[in-house]
Amino acid sequence: MEIIQGTTHRAFSVSDPSCVGEARRHVAHLSRTLGFDDVLAGQAAIVVNELGNNLCRHAQQGQLWIATRSGDAPELEILSIDEGPGIADLPQAMRDGYSTGGTPGTGLGAVERLSADFDIHSEPGKGTVVLARFRPATTQAAQQRAFRVSVMAVPAPGETVCGDAWALALDGQRAALLVADGLGHGVRAAEASQAAVAVFLKQPFGDIKAGLEDAHAALRMTRGAAVTCVQLDGEAGTLLAAGAGNVAIRLVSGVYNRSVLVQHGTVGVQMRQVQDIRMDWPAHAMVVCHSDGLQSRWPPEAVTALLGRDPGLAVAVLVRDYGRGRDDVTVLIVRRTE
């Protein structure tokens, strides 16, 4: 069984080259904490430099979002996100030598070659998202997972600690996940959500109702949290969920859009008898679980064009376009590997 957890994404607004330097230094620090060798750390630095400089030259409201993730394949994730103008011809932009800014034009091609995972999505007039991940060559086993997973957790404006927390367990064709949203913001909210994660990690594939009851007892000394747990069976094509509060679950595909309704309440404060929900999980549908820092009524069309792509693109598009901008936000997406 593999347990995956991650750090909060740190956002760098990129308006001039000095902002790129700050992001590059942060990537160097994270590379050291992950134990990257000099070559891999240098490759990550080149990529953050290329993406950041592209944002400075071409983008509106450009940001770099950077985080690490633990598991059997510890990794560094860099997301470049902007709100326009977008790239009219992506295949041309990916070719070495292409440039609209008088530069050598090797940026995006170099980013793709240096990254363990790379994907890009752009809509003219709306913006571009570029995803790059780095892992040591000895941990490329992430490609063998039965599921593709991506998560973004971003603190509320003015906070350095995210009041949301998440964790994921993978065991062959099974996956179990939890997303918790501590009441309020900051350190005390994080204490509540992390307490829910600690309970989940003891038995991620245990009885889902009993697990939520255990979390209710463990969180009584905290301010409480909205908590949703999900167990997925890829072989059987089923989803089992239980929760209390406003952490939402949706199954989305080009022909399927269904919300999973969990009960009201606050784990650790007031919760009715837990009811679980079981439903089919179509092979082509992604599971989206998110805290209420994301608008609840985002349209499924926002991500249907990205169903077969790295789920990190869909996560970034949802946070960029439908994040409320005044709360912690966590979005976790799981889909089956094709």
Coordinates of C-alpha atoms in Angstrom, one line a residue, residues 8-331:
T8 CA 0.6 23.3 0.5
H9 CA 1.2 24.8 -2.9
R10 CA 3.1 28.1 -2.5
A11 CA 2.1 30.7 -5.1
F12 CA 4.5 33.1 -6.7
S13 CA 3.0 36.0 -8.6
V14 CA 5.4 36.6 -11.5
S15 CA 5.5 40.2 -12.6
D16 CA 9.3 40.7 -13.0
P17 CA 12.5 38.7 -13.1
S18 CA 13.1 39.1 -9.3
C19 CA 9.9 37.1 -8.7
V20 CA 11.3 34.3 -10.8
G21 CA 14.5 34.3 -8.7
E22 CA 12.5 33.9 -5.5
A23 CA 10.6 30.9 -7.0
R24 CA 13.9 29.4 -8.2
R25 CA 15.4 29.6 -4.7
H26 CA 12.3 27.9 -3.3
V27 CA 12.6 25.1 -5.8
A28 CA 16.3 24.7 -4.9
H29 CA 15.3 24.4 -1.2
L30 CA 12.6 21.8 -1.9
S31 CA 15.0 19.8 -4.1
R32 CA 17.3 19.5 -1.2
T33 CA 14.6 18.4 1.2
L34 CA 13.6 15.7 -1.3
G35 CA 17.2 14.5 -1.6
F36 CA 17.5 15.3 -5.4
D37 CA 21.0 15.0 -6.8
D38 CA 22.7 18.1 -8.3
V39 CA 21.6 17.1 -11.9
L40 CA 17.9 16.8 -11.0
A41 CA 17.9 19.9 -8.8
G42 CA 19.5 21.8 -11.7
Q43 CA 16.9 20.6 -14.1
A44 CA 14.1 21.7 -11.8
A45 CA 15.8 25.1 -11.5
I46 CA 16.0 25.5 -15.3
V47 CA 12.3 24.6 -15.7
V48 CA 11.1 27.1 -13.1
N49 CA 13.4 29.7 -14.7
E50 CA 12.0 29.0 -18.2
L51 CA 8.4 29.0 -17.1
G52 CA 8.8 32.1 -15.0
N53 CA 10.5 34.1 -17.7
N54 CA 7.7 33.1 -20.2
L55 CA 5.1 34.5 -17.7
C56 CA 7.1 37.7 -17.4
R57 CA 7.3 38.2 -21.2
H58 CA 3.9 37.0 -22.4
A59 CA 1.3 36.4 -19.7
Q60 CA -1.4 38.3 -17.8
Q61 CA -1.7 37.6 -14.1
G62 CA 1.0 34.9 -14.3
Q63 CA 1.7 32.7 -11.3
L64 CA 4.0 29.8 -10.4
W65 CA 2.5 27.2 -7.9
I66 CA 5.0 24.9 -6.4
A67 CA 4.7 22.0 -4.0
T68 CA 6.2 18.6 -3.1
R69 CA 4.4 15.2 -2.6
S70 CA 5.5 12.2 -0.6
G71 CA 4.9 8.5 -1.4
D72 CA 6.8 5.7 -3.1
A73 CA 7.7 8.3 -5.7
P74 CA 8.4 11.6 -3.9
E75 CA 8.1 14.4 -6.4
L76 CA 8.3 18.2 -7.0
E77 CA 5.5 19.8 -8.9
I78 CA 5.7 23.1 -10.7
L79 CA 2.6 24.7 -12.3
S80 CA 2.7 27.8 -14.5
I81 CA -0.8 29.4 -14.6
D82 CA -1.9 32.6 -16.3
E83 CA -5.1 34.4 -17.4
G84 CA -4.2 35.1 -21.0
P85 CA -3.6 35.7 -23.8
G86 CA -3.3 32.0 -24.4
I87 CA -1.4 30.1 -27.2
A88 CA -3.1 30.0 -30.5
D89 CA -0.9 27.1 -32.0
L90 CA 0.4 24.8 -29.3
P91 CA 2.3 22.4 -31.6
Q92 CA 4.1 25.3 -33.1
A93 CA 4.9 26.8 -29.7
M94 CA 6.4 23.5 -28.6
R95 CA 8.9 23.4 -31.4
D96 CA 12.5 24.4 -30.6
G97 CA 13.3 27.7 -32.3
Y98 CA 9.8 29.1 -32.2
S99 CA 9.5 32.5 -30.4
T100 CA 7.3 35.5 -30.4
G101 CA 9.5 37.5 -28.1
G102 CA 12.9 37.6 -29.8
T103 CA 14.3 34.8 -27.6
P104 CA 15.9 31.5 -28.8
G105 CA 12.5 29.8 -28.4
T106 CA 13.7 26.6 -26.6
G107 CA 11.6 27.2 -23.4
L108 CA 8.6 24.8 -23.7
G109 CA 10.5 22.1 -25.5
A110 CA 13.2 22.2 -22.9
V111 CA 10.6 22.0 -20.1
E112 CA 9.1 18.9 -21.7
R113 CA 12.4 17.1 -22.1
L114 CA 13.6 17.8 -18.6
S115 CA 10.4 16.9 -16.7
A116 CA 9.3 13.4 -15.6
D117 CA 5.7 14.5 -16.2
F118 CA 4.8 17.3 -18.6
D119 CA 1.4 18.5 -19.9
I120 CA 0.1 21.8 -21.2
H121 CA -3.3 23.3 -21.9
S122 CA -4.1 26.6 -23.4
E123 CA -7.2 28.5 -24.5
P124 CA -6.8 31.7 -26.5
G125 CA -8.3 34.5 -24.6
K126 CA -8.5 32.5 -21.4
G127 CA -5.0 31.4 -20.4
T128 CA -2.4 28.7 -20.2
V129 CA -1.5 26.0 -17.7
V130 CA 1.8 24.2 -17.8
L131 CA 2.5 21.2 -15.6
A132 CA 6.0 19.9 -14.8
R133 CA 7.0 17.2 -12.2
F134 CA 10.3 15.9 -11.1
R135 CA 11.2 12.6 -9.5
P136 CA 14.5 10.7 -9.2
A137 CA 14.9 8.1 -12.0
T138 CA 14.8 5.3 -9.4
T139 CA 11.2 6.3 -8.5
Q140 CA 9.6 6.4 -11.9
A141 CA 7.3 3.7 -10.6
A142 CA 4.6 6.4 -10.3
Q143 CA 3.9 5.7 -13.9
Q144 CA 2.8 2.1 -13.0
R145 CA -0.1 3.2 -10.7
A146 CA -3.6 2.1 -11.5
F147 CA -4.8 5.7 -11.0
R148 CA -3.7 9.1 -12.1
V149 CA -4.0 11.6 -9.2
S150 CA -3.4 15.3 -8.7
V151 CA -4.1 17.6 -5.8
M152 CA -3.8 21.3 -5.1
A153 CA -4.1 22.9 -1.7
V154 CA -3.7 26.6 -1.4
P155 CA -4.1 28.7 1.8
A156 CA -6.5 31.6 2.2
P157 CA -5.2 35.0 1.3
G158 CA -2.9 36.3 4.0
E159 CA -2.3 32.9 5.6
T160 CA 0.8 30.8 5.4
V161 CA -0.8 27.6 6.6
C162 CA -3.7 25.9 4.8
G163 CA -6.6 25.0 7.0
D164 CA -7.5 22.1 4.6
A165 CA -5.7 18.7 4.6
W166 CA -5.8 15.6 2.4
A167 CA -4.3 12.1 2.1
L168 CA -4.5 9.3 -0.4
A169 CA -3.9 5.6 -0.1
L170 CA -3.3 3.3 -3.2
D171 CA -3.4 -0.5 -3.1
G172 CA -3.5 -2.0 -6.6
Q173 CA -6.9 -1.4 -8.1
R174 CA -8.2 0.3 -4.9
A175 CA -7.8 3.9 -3.8
A176 CA -8.9 5.6 -0.6
L177 CA -8.9 9.4 0.0
L178 CA -9.8 12.0 2.5
V179 CA -10.2 15.7 2.2
A180 CA -10.8 17.8 5.4
D181 CA -11.6 21.5 5.8
G182 CA -10.9 22.8 9.3
L183 CA -13.3 25.5 10.4
G184 CA -11.9 28.9 9.8
H185 CA -8.4 29.5 8.6
G186 CA -4.8 29.3 9.8
V187 CA -3.1 27.1 12.4
R188 CA -6.1 26.0 14.4
A189 CA -8.0 25.0 11.3
A190 CA -5.0 23.0 10.1
E191 CA -4.8 21.2 13.5
A192 CA -8.4 20.0 13.0
S193 CA -8.0 18.9 9.4
Q194 CA -4.6 17.2 10.2
A195 CA -6.2 15.3 13.1
A196 CA -8.7 13.9 10.6
V197 CA -5.9 12.8 8.3
A198 CA -4.2 11.0 11.2
V199 CA -7.3 8.9 11.9
F200 CA -7.7 8.1 8.2
L201 CA -4.1 6.9 7.8
K202 CA -4.6 4.3 10.5
Q203 CA -7.0 2.3 8.4
P204 CA -7.6 4.0 5.0
F205 CA -9.4 0.9 3.6
G206 CA -11.3 0.1 6.9
D207 CA -15.0 0.5 7.4
I208 CA -15.7 4.0 6.1
K209 CA -18.5 4.8 8.5
A210 CA -16.5 3.7 11.6
G211 CA -13.6 5.7 10.4
L212 CA -15.7 8.9 10.3
E213 CA -17.0 8.1 13.8
D214 CA -13.4 7.7 15.0
A215 CA -12.5 11.0 13.5
H216 CA -15.5 12.7 15.2
A217 CA -14.2 11.5 18.6
A218 CA -10.6 12.5 17.8
L219 CA -11.6 16.0 16.7
R220 CA -13.6 16.9 19.8
M221 CA -10.5 18.8 21.2
T222 CA -10.2 20.8 18.0
R223 CA -12.5 23.4 16.4
G224 CA -13.8 20.7 14.1
A225 CA -13.8 20.1 10.3
A226 CA -15.8 19.2 7.3
V227 CA -14.6 15.8 6.3
T228 CA -15.3 13.5 3.3
C229 CA -13.8 10.0 2.8
V230 CA -14.0 8.1 -0.5
Q231 CA -13.1 4.5 -1.4
L232 CA -12.7 3.6 -5.0
D233 CA -12.5 0.2 -6.6
G234 CA -11.2 0.4 -10.1
E235 CA -11.8 -3.2 -10.9
A236 CA -15.4 -3.2 -9.8
G237 CA -16.0 0.3 -11.0
T238 CA -17.6 1.5 -7.7
L239 CA -17.3 4.5 -5.4
L240 CA -18.2 4.5 -1.7
A241 CA -18.3 7.8 0.2
A242 CA -19.2 9.2 3.6
G243 CA -18.8 12.6 5.1
A244 CA -20.1 15.5 7.1
G245 CA -19.9 19.1 6.0
N246 CA -19.3 20.9 2.8
V247 CA -16.4 18.9 1.2
A248 CA -18.0 18.1 -2.2
I249 CA -17.6 15.1 -4.5
R250 CA -18.4 15.0 -8.2
L251 CA -18.0 12.4 -11.0
V252 CA -17.5 14.1 -14.3
S253 CA -17.0 13.0 -17.9
G254 CA -18.2 14.1 -21.3
V255 CA -21.5 12.3 -20.8
Y256 CA -21.8 11.9 -17.1
N257 CA -22.0 14.5 -14.3
R258 CA -23.2 13.5 -10.9
S259 CA -22.7 15.0 -7.4
V260 CA -22.4 12.8 -4.4
L261 CA -24.3 14.3 -1.5
V262 CA -22.9 13.9 2.0
Q263 CA -24.7 14.9 5.2
H264 CA -24.6 18.2 7.0
G265 CA -22.6 18.6 10.2
T266 CA -19.1 19.2 11.5
V267 CA -16.8 16.3 12.5
G268 CA -15.7 16.9 16.1
V269 CA -18.6 19.2 16.9
Q270 CA -22.0 17.9 15.7
M271 CA -22.6 15.0 13.4
R272 CA -25.6 12.8 12.8
Q273 CA -25.4 9.0 12.4
V274 CA -23.1 8.4 9.5
Q275 CA -24.6 7.3 6.2
D276 CA -22.5 6.0 3.4
I277 CA -23.3 6.3 -0.3
R278 CA -22.4 3.7 -3.0
M279 CA -22.6 4.3 -6.7
D280 CA -21.1 3.2 -10.0
W281 CA -17.8 4.8 -11.1
P282 CA -17.8 4.8 -15.0
A283 CA -14.4 4.0 -16.4
H284 CA -14.2 7.3 -18.3
A285 CA -15.2 9.5 -15.3
M286 CA -12.8 11.5 -13.1
V287 CA -13.6 11.8 -9.4
V288 CA -13.3 15.4 -8.1
C289 CA -13.3 16.1 -4.4
H290 CA -12.9 19.6 -3.2
S291 CA -13.4 21.9 -0.2
D292 CA -15.7 24.9 -0.3
G293 CA -12.9 27.2 -1.3
L294 CA -14.0 26.2 -4.8
Q295 CA -17.4 27.3 -6.1
S296 CA -19.9 24.5 -5.9
R297 CA -21.6 25.2 -9.2
W298 CA -18.6 25.0 -11.5
P299 CA -19.7 23.7 -14.9
P300 CA -18.5 20.2 -15.9
E301 CA -17.5 21.6 -19.3
A302 CA -14.6 23.3 -17.5
V303 CA -12.8 20.0 -17.3
T304 CA -14.3 17.6 -19.9
A305 CA -11.7 18.7 -22.5
L306 CA -9.0 17.5 -20.0
L307 CA -10.4 14.1 -19.2
G308 CA -7.6 12.1 -20.9
R309 CA -4.9 14.5 -19.8
D310 CA -2.8 14.7 -16.6
P311 CA -5.4 15.5 -13.9
G312 CA -3.1 18.3 -12.7
L313 CA -4.3 20.4 -15.6
A314 CA -8.0 20.1 -14.5
V315 CA -7.0 20.8 -10.9
A316 CA -5.2 24.0 -11.9
V317 CA -8.0 25.2 -14.2
L318 CA -10.6 24.7 -11.5
V319 CA -8.7 26.6 -8.9
R320 CA -7.8 29.4 -11.3
D321 CA -11.3 29.9 -12.7
Y322 CA -13.6 28.9 -9.9
G323 CA -11.6 29.4 -6.7
R324 CA -13.5 31.8 -4.4
G325 CA -10.3 33.7 -3.7
R326 CA -11.1 34.3 0.0
D327 CA -10.8 30.8 1.6
D328 CA -8.5 27.8 1.8
V329 CA -9.0 25.7 -1.3
T330 CA -8.2 22.0 -1.9
V331 CA -9.0 20.1 -5.1

